Coordinates of C-alpha atoms in Angstrom, one line a residue:
Chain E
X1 CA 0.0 0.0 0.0
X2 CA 1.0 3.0 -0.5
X3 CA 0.4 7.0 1.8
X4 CA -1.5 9.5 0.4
X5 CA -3.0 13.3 1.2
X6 CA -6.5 13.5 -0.3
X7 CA -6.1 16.8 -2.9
X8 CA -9.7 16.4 -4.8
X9 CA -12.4 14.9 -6.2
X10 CA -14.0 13.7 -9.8
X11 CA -17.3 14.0 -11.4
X12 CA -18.1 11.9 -14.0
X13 CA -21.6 11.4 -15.4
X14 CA -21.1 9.3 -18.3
X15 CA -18.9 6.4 -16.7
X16 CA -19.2 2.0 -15.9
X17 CA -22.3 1.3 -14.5
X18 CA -20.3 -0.4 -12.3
X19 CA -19.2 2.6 -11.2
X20 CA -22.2 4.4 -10.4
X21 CA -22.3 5.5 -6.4
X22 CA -18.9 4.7 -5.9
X23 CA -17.2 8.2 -4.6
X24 CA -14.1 9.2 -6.6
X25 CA -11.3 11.1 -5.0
X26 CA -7.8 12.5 -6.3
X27 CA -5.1 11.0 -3.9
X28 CA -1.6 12.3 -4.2
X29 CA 1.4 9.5 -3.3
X30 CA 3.2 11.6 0.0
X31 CA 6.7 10.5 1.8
X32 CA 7.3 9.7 5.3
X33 CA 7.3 13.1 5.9
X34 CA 3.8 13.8 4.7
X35 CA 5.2 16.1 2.1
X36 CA 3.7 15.7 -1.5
X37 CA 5.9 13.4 -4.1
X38 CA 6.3 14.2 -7.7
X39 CA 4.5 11.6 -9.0
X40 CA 1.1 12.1 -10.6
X41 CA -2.1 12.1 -8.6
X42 CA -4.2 8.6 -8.8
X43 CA -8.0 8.3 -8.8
X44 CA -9.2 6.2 -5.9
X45 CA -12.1 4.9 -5.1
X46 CA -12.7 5.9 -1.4
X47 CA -14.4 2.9 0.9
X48 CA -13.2 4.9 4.4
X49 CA -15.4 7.9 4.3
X50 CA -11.8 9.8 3.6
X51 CA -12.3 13.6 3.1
X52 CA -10.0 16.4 1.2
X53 CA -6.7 16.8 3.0
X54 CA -6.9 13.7 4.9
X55 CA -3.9 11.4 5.0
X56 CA -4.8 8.1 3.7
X57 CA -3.4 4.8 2.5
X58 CA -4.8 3.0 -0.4
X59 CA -4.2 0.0 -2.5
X60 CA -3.1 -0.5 -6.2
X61 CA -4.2 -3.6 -8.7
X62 CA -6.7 -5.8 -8.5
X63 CA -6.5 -6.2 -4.9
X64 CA -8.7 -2.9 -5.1
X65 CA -11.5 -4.0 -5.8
X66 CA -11.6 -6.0 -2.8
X67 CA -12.3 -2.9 -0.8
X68 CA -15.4 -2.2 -3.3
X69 CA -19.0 -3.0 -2.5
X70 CA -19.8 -3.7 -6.0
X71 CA -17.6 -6.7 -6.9
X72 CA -18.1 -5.9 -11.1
X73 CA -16.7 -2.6 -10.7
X74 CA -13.1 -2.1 -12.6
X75 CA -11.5 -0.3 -9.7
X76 CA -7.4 -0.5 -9.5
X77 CA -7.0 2.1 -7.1
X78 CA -9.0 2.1 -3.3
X79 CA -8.5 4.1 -0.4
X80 CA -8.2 1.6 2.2
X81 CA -7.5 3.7 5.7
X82 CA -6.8 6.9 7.2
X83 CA -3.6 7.1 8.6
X84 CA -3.9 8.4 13.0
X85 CA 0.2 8.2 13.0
X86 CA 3.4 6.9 12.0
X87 CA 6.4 5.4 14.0
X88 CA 9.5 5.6 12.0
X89 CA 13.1 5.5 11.9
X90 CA 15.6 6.2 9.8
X91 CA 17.9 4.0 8.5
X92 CA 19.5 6.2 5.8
X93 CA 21.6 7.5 8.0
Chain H
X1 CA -7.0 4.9 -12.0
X2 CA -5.5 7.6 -13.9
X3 CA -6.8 10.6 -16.1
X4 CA -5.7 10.8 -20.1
X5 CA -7.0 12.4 -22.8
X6 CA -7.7 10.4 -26.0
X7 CA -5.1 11.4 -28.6
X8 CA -6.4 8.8 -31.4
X9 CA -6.9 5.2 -32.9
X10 CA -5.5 2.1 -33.4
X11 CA -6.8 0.2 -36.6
X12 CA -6.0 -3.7 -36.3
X13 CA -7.4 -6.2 -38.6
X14 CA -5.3 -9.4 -37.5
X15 CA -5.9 -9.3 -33.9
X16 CA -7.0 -12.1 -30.7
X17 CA -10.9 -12.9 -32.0
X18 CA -12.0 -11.7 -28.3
X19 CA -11.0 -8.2 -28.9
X20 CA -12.9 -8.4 -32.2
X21 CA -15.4 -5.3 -31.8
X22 CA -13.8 -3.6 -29.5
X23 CA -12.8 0.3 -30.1
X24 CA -8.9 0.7 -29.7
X25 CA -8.2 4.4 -28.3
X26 CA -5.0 6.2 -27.9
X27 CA -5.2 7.9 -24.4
X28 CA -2.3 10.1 -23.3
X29 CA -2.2 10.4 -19.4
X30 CA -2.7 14.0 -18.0
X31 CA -2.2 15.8 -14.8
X32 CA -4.6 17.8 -12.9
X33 CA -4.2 20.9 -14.8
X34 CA -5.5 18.7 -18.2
X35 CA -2.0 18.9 -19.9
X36 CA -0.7 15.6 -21.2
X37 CA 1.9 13.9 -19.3
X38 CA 5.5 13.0 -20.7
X39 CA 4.7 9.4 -20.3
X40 CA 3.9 7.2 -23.3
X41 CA 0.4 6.8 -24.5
X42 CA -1.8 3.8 -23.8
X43 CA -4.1 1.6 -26.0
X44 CA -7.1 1.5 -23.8
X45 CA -10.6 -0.5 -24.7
X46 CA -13.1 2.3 -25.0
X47 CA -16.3 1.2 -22.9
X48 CA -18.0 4.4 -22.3
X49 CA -18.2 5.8 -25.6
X50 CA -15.2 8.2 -25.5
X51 CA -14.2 10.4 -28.5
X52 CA -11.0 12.0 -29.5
X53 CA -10.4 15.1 -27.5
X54 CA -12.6 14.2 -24.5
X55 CA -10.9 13.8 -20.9
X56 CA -11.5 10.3 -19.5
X57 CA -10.4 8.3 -16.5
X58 CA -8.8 5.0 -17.4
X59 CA -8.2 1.7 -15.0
X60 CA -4.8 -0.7 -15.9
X61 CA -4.3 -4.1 -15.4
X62 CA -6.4 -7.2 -15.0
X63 CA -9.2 -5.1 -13.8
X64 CA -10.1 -3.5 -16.7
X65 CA -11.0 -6.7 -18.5
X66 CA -14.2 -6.2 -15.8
X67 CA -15.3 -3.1 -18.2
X68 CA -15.2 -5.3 -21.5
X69 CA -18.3 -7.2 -22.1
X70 CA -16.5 -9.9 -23.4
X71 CA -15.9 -11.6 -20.6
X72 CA -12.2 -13.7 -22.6
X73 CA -10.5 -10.3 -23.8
X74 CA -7.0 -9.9 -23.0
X75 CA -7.3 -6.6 -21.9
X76 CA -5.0 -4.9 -19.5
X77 CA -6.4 -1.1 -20.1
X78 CA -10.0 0.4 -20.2
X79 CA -11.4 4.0 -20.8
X80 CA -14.5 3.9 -17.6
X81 CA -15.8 7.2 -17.3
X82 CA -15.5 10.9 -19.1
X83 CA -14.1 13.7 -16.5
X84 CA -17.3 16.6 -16.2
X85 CA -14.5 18.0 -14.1
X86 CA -12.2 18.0 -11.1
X87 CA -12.5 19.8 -8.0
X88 CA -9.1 19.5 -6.3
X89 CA -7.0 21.6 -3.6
X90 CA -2.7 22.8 -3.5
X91 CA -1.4 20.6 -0.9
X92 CA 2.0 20.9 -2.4
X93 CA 2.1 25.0 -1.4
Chain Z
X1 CA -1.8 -2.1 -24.1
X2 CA 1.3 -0.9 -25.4
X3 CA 2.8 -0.4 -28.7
X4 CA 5.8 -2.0 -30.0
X5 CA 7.7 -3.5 -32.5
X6 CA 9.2 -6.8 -32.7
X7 CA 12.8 -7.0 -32.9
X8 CA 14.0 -10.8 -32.2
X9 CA 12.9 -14.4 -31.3
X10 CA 14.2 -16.0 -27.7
X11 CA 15.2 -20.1 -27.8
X12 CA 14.8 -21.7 -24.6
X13 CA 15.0 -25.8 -24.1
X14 CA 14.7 -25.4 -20.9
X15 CA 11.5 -24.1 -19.8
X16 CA 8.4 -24.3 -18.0
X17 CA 6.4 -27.3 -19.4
X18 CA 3.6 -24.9 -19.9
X19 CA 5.2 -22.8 -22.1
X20 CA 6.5 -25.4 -24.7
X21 CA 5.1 -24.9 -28.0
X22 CA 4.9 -21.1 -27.5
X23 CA 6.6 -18.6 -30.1
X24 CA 8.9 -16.0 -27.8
X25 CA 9.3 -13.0 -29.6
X26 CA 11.2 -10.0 -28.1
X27 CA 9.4 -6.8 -28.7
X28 CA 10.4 -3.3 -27.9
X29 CA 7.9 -0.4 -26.9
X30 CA 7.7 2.2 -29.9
X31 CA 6.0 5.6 -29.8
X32 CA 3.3 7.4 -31.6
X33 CA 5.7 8.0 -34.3
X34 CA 6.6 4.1 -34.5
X35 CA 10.7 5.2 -32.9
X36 CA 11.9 3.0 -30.8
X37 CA 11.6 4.0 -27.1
X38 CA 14.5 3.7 -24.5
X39 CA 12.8 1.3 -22.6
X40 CA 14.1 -2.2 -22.4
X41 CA 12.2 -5.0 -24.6
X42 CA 10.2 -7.2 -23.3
X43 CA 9.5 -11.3 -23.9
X44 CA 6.3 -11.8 -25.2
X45 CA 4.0 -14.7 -26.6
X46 CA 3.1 -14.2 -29.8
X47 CA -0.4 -15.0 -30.7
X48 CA -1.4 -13.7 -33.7
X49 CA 1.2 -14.8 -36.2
X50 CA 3.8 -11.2 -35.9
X51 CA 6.6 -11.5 -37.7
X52 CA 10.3 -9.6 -36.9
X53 CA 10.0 -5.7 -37.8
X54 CA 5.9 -6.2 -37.7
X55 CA 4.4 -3.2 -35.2
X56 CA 2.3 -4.6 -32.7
X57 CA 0.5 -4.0 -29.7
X58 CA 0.6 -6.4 -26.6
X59 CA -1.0 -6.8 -23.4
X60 CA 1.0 -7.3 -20.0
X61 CA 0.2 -8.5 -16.5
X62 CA -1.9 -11.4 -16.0
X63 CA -4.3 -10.8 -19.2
X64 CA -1.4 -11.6 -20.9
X65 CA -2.4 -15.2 -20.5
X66 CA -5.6 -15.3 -22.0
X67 CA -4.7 -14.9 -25.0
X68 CA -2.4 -17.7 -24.9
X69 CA -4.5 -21.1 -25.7
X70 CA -2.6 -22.9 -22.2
X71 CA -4.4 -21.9 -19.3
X72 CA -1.6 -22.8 -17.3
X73 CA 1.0 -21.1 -19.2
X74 CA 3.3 -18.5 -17.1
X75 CA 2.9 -15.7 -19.0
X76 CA 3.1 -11.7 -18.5
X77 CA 3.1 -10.0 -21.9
X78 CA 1.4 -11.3 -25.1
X79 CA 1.2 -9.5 -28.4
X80 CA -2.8 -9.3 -29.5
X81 CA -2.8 -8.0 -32.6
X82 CA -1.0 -6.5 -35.9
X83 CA -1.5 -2.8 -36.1
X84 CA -2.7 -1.8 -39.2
X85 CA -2.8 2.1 -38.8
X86 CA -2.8 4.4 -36.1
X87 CA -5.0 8.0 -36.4
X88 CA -3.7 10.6 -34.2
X89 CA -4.0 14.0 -33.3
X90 CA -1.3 16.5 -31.3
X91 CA -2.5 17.4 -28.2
X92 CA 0.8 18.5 -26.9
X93 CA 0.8 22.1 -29.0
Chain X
X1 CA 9.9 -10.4 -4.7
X2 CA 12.0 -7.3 -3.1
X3 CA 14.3 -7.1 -0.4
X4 CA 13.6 -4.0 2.2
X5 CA 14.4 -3.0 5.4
X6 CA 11.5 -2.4 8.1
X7 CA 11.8 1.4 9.1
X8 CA 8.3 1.7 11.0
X9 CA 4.7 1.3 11.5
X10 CA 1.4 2.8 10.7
X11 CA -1.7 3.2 13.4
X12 CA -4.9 3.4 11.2
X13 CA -8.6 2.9 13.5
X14 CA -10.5 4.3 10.3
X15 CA -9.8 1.2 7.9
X16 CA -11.2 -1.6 5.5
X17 CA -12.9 -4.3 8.4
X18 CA -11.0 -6.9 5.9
X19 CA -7.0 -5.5 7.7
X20 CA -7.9 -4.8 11.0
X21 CA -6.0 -6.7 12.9
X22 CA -3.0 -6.8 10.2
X23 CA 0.0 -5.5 11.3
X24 CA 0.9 -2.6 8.9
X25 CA 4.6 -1.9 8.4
X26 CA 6.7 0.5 6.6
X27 CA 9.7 -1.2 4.6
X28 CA 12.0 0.7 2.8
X29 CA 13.4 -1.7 0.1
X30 CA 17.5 -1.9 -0.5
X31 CA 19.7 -3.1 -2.1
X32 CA 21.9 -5.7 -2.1
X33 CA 24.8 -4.3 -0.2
X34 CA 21.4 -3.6 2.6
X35 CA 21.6 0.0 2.1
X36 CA 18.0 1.7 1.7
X37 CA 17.6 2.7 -1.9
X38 CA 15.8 5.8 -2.9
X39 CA 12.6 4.6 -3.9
X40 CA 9.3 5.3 -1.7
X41 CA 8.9 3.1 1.3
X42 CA 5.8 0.8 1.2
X43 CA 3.0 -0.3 3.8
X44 CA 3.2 -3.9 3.9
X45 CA 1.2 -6.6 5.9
X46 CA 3.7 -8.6 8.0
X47 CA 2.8 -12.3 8.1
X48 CA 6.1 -13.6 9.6
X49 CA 6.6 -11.5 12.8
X50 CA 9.3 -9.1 11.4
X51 CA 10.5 -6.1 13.4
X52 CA 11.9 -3.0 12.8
X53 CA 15.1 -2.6 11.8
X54 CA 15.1 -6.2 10.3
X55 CA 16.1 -7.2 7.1
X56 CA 12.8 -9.0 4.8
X57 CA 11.4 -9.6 1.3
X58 CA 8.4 -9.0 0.7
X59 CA 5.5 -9.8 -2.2
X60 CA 3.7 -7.0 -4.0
X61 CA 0.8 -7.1 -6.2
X62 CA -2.3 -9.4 -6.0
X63 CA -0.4 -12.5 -4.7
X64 CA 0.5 -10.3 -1.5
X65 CA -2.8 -11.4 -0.8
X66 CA -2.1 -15.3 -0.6
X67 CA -0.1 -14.4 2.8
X68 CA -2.9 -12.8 4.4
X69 CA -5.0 -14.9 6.3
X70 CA -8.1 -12.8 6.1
X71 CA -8.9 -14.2 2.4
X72 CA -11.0 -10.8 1.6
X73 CA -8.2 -8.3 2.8
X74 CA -7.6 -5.1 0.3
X75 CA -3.4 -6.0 0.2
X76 CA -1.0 -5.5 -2.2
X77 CA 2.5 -5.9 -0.5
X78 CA 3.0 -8.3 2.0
X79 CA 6.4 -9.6 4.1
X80 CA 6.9 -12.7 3.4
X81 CA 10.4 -14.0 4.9
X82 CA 13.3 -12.7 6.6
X83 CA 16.6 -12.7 5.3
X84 CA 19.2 -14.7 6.8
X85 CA 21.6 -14.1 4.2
X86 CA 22.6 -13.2 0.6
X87 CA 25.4 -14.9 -1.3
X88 CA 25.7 -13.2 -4.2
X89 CA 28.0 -12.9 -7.3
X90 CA 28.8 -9.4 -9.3
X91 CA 28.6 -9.9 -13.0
X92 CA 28.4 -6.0 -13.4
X93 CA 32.3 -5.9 -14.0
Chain T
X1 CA 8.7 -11.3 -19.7
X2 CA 11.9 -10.1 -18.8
X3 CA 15.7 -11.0 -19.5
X4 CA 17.6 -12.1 -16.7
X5 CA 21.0 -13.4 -15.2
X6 CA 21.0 -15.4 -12.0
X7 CA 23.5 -13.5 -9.5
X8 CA 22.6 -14.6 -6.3
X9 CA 20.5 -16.6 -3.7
X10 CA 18.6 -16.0 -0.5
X11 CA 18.3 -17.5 2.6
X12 CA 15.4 -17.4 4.7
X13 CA 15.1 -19.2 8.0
X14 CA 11.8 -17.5 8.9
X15 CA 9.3 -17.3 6.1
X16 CA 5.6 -17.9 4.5
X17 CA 4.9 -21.6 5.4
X18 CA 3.8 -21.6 1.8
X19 CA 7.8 -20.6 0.5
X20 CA 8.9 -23.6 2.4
X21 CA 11.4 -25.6 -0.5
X22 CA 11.3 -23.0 -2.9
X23 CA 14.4 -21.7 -4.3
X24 CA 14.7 -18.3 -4.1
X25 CA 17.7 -16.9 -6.5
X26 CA 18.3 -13.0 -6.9
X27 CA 17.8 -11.8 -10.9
X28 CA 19.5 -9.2 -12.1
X29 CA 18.1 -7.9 -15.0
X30 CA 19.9 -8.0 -19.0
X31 CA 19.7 -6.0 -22.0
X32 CA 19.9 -7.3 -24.9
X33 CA 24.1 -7.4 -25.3
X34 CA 23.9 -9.6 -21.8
X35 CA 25.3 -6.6 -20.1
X36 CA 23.2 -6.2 -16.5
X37 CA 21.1 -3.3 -16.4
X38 CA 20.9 -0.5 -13.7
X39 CA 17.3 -1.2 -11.8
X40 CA 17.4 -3.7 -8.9
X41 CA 18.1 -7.2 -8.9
X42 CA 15.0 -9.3 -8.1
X43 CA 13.9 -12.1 -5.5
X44 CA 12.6 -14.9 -8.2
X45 CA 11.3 -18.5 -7.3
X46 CA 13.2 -20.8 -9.3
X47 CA 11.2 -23.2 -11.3
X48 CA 13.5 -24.5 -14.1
X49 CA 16.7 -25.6 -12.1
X50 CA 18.2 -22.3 -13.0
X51 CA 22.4 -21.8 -11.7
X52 CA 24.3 -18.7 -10.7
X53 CA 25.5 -17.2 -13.8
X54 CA 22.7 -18.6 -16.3
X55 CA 20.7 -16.2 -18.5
X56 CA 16.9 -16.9 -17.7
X57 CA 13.9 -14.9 -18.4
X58 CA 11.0 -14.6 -16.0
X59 CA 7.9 -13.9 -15.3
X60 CA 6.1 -10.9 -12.6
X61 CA 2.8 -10.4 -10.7
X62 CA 0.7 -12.9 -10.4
X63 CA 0.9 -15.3 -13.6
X64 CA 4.6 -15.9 -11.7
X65 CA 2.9 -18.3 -9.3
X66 CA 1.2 -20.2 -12.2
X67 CA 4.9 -21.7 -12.2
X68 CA 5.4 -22.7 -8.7
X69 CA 3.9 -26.4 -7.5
X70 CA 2.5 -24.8 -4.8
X71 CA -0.5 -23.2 -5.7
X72 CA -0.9 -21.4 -2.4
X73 CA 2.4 -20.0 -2.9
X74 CA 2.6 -16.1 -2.5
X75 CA 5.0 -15.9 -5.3
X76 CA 5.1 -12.4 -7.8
X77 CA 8.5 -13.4 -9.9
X78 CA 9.7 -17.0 -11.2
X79 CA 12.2 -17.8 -13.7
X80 CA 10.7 -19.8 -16.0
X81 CA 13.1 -20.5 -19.0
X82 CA 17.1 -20.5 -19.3
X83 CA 17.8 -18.8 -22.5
X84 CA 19.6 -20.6 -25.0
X85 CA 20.0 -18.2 -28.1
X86 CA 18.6 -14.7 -28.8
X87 CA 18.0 -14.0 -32.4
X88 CA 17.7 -10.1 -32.8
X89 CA 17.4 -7.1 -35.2
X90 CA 18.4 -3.7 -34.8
X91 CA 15.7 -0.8 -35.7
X92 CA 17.3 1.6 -33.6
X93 CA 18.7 2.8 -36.3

């Protein structure tokens, strides 16, 4: 899985039946230190009640769809948690 | 999933008989501001009726074989909804 | 999927028994323009009859496999079809 | 399967019902020589009673999932072993 | 698939009961010249009685277990073939 901060969210009228209900939100990949990576933003489908600006983890694949009500949808992204904290240490040193 | 914008079409006549039908688009990831992406562009099933020009949202991997009617397709990319639009906040200030 | 273009053939004798019989062509990622991208090439299972220099397009990840005719074949990338044309238009301007 | 290094741990209460009770930890994978490298860290479900600081390899993708006991957890990267040791040849010249 | 050259081997004490009696050699990946590349070697279940040294392709994600006798193994990269010859073109141009 992988940490995110939730930065949006997308409408879509015309879109998979399958789809239909599900709640769509723009999650941004973050590092340790909650900071914002370069990579591009991912659209998740949210199954936590997660809300903009929220730090979140979510999972990638198929294994998505796991988290989904609706086991047709075609879902490769899912917001799986919201993160309380994070106990770290640094081994870069 | 991630967000494109269909660039074009792929014409194949000798291709696997389960993709027979399908529609072949070109979609070239974009970021949030709509601008295409350095990356490479993707063949993607259309399943929502997309056209060329129109921002979707696409899902990779084995889960977008779940948009494609035909249950046998070897599909690993599938055009699932049309962006109305995004609503989406600067974390990275 | 991905575009590409097939640029050799792999021999193997010794190989999983599930993947006897299959044709191994190596294929290499092309762009829009049909150029040859930087990437590395890939091992794929032909299905459709490609031939070296043919452009292609092939499927990776686990759909890979249903286009091959053994269900228990071990197989990530498969090409799917022959591309005939491509249509494009320049959204990068 | 990758090699990492367990730098911490995530507290989630708001989560999928499917992972609680997973232990969610954050591995940082390395190299070969042990260092960290400089790719993202991961949240992975430990299934073999790693600790921090320990040296693991872990499973990413759907088959993450096989580890999991909960057969309906959301998981894509999973601890699977820890390393006792590498022997290890350089062909790099 | 990918290209590969066995450089290594792992040894795990603690581990997924499912793991038990596999193999597990580190794959660096090849180009096409033989020359290792720069990304990260990989943990790979050997299923072909692969040596240090050999070239080998193999398979990732999930089709890699399809190779393993142990279909319960949580397995996402398995040599599969030991390369005997490549035959290839140059479109680089």
């Amino acid at each position: 899985m992988e940490m995110g901060i939730v930065v949006g969210r997308v409408t879509a009228t015309r879109k998979d039946e399958n789809l239909v209900g599900t709640k769509l939100l723009i999650t941004q990949a973050i590092g340790l230190d909650g900071a914002p990576l370069d990579s591009q933003p991912v659209i998740t489908v949210d199954t936590v009640g997660a809300g903009i600006g929220e730090k979140v983890f979510f999972v990638k694949g198929s294994m998505a769809s796991r988290a989904v009500r609706n086991k047709d949808a075609p879902v490769d992204a899912a917001i799986v948690g919201i993160i309380d904290s994070l106990e770290c240490r640094n081994f870069k040193g």
